[in-house]
Amino acid sequence: MAKGYWVSVYRAISDPERLAAYDKLAGPAVQAGGGRVLSRGARVVAHDAGNTQRVILIEFDSFEQAVAAYESEAYQKALVVLSDSVERDFRIIEGID
């Protein structure tokens, strides 16, 4: 079964305090959904039209698990806190077996 991944690229962060509050809720929600943080934007080298802002990569055992974690009540509560405090490109993608 192919793994699932959350990929978040933050283009702009307008309220770092709300982002921190989101992180406190999102971390446990991701773990409860079976997610493992693989990268949290420490070092980035951008090419082409790349972005050096915060980049997050989270792995799940399956694509379905990644979707379910996003749709979970706990993660949805985290999104309410985040609301319009950031501009990000968020995707759930399927890995290759």
CSV table of C-alpha atoms in Angstrom, one decimal:
chain,number,residue,atom,x,y,z
A,1,MET,CA,0.0,0.0,0.0
A,2,ALA,CA,1.3,3.4,-0.9
A,3,LYS,CA,2.1,5.9,1.8
A,4,GLY,CA,0.3,9.2,2.1
A,5,TYR,CA,2.0,12.6,2.7
A,6,TRP,CA,1.0,16.0,3.9
A,7,VAL,CA,3.0,18.7,2.2
A,8,SER,CA,2.7,22.3,3.5
A,9,VAL,CA,4.5,25.2,2.0
A,10,TYR,CA,4.0,28.5,3.8
A,11,ARG,CA,4.1,31.5,1.5
A,12,ALA,CA,3.4,34.1,4.2
A,13,ILE,CA,2.9,34.1,8.0
A,14,SER,CA,1.0,37.1,9.2
A,15,ASP,CA,0.3,36.0,12.8
A,16,PRO,CA,3.1,33.9,14.3
A,17,GLU,CA,1.3,33.6,17.6
A,18,ARG,CA,-1.7,31.9,16.0
A,19,LEU,CA,0.6,29.7,14.1
A,20,ALA,CA,2.2,28.6,17.4
A,21,ALA,CA,-1.3,27.9,18.8
A,22,TYR,CA,-2.1,25.9,15.7
A,23,ASP,CA,1.1,23.9,16.2
A,24,LYS,CA,0.1,22.9,19.7
A,25,LEU,CA,-3.2,21.5,18.5
A,26,ALA,CA,-2.0,20.1,15.1
A,27,GLY,CA,0.9,18.1,16.5
A,28,PRO,CA,-1.2,15.8,18.7
A,29,ALA,CA,-3.9,15.6,16.0
A,30,VAL,CA,-1.3,14.4,13.5
A,31,GLN,CA,0.2,11.9,15.9
A,32,ALA,CA,-3.2,10.6,16.8
A,33,GLY,CA,-3.9,10.1,13.1
A,34,GLY,CA,-0.7,8.1,12.6
A,35,GLY,CA,1.4,10.9,11.1
A,36,ARG,CA,5.2,11.2,11.4
A,37,VAL,CA,6.9,14.6,10.8
A,38,LEU,CA,9.7,14.0,8.4
A,39,SER,CA,10.8,17.6,7.9
A,40,ARG,CA,9.9,20.9,9.5
A,41,GLY,CA,11.6,23.4,7.4
A,42,ALA,CA,14.9,23.6,9.1
A,43,ARG,CA,17.2,24.1,6.0
A,44,VAL,CA,15.9,24.9,2.6
A,45,VAL,CA,17.6,25.6,-0.7
A,46,ALA,CA,15.0,26.9,-3.2
A,47,HIS,CA,15.3,26.7,-7.0
A,48,ASP,CA,13.2,28.1,-9.8
A,49,ALA,CA,10.2,29.7,-8.2
A,50,GLY,CA,10.8,28.0,-4.9
A,51,ASN,CA,10.0,29.3,-1.5
A,52,THR,CA,12.3,29.3,1.5
A,53,GLN,CA,9.6,29.9,4.0
A,54,ARG,CA,8.4,27.1,6.4
A,55,VAL,CA,8.0,23.7,4.6
A,56,ILE,CA,6.5,20.7,6.4
A,57,LEU,CA,6.5,17.1,5.3
A,58,ILE,CA,4.4,14.5,7.2
A,59,GLU,CA,4.2,10.8,6.3
A,60,PHE,CA,1.3,8.4,6.9
A,61,ASP,CA,1.1,4.7,6.4
A,62,SER,CA,-1.5,5.2,3.6
A,63,PHE,CA,-3.1,7.9,1.5
A,64,GLU,CA,-6.4,7.1,3.1
A,65,GLN,CA,-4.9,7.6,6.6
A,66,ALA,CA,-3.5,11.0,5.6
A,67,VAL,CA,-7.0,12.1,4.3
A,68,ALA,CA,-8.7,10.8,7.5
A,69,ALA,CA,-6.2,12.6,9.7
A,70,TYR,CA,-6.9,15.9,7.9
A,71,GLU,CA,-10.7,15.4,8.2
A,72,SER,CA,-10.4,14.4,11.9
A,73,GLU,CA,-12.2,16.5,14.5
A,74,ALA,CA,-8.9,17.3,16.3
A,75,TYR,CA,-7.2,18.6,13.2
A,76,GLN,CA,-10.2,20.6,12.1
A,77,LYS,CA,-10.1,22.4,15.5
A,78,ALA,CA,-6.5,23.2,14.8
A,79,LEU,CA,-7.4,24.7,11.4
A,80,VAL,CA,-10.0,27.0,13.1
A,81,VAL,CA,-7.1,28.4,15.2
A,82,LEU,CA,-4.9,28.8,12.1
A,83,SER,CA,-7.7,30.4,9.9
A,84,ASP,CA,-6.3,33.3,8.0
A,85,SER,CA,-3.0,33.8,9.9
A,86,VAL,CA,-1.0,32.2,7.1
A,87,GLU,CA,-1.0,31.7,3.4
A,88,ARG,CA,0.0,28.2,2.6
A,89,ASP,CA,-0.1,25.6,-0.2
A,90,PHE,CA,-1.3,22.4,1.5
A,91,ARG,CA,-1.6,19.1,-0.3
A,92,ILE,CA,-2.2,15.5,0.5
A,93,ILE,CA,-0.3,13.3,-1.9
A,94,GLU,CA,0.0,9.6,-2.5
A,95,GLY,CA,3.5,8.1,-2.4
A,96,ILE,CA,4.9,5.4,-4.8
A,97,ASP,CA,4.9,1.8,-3.6
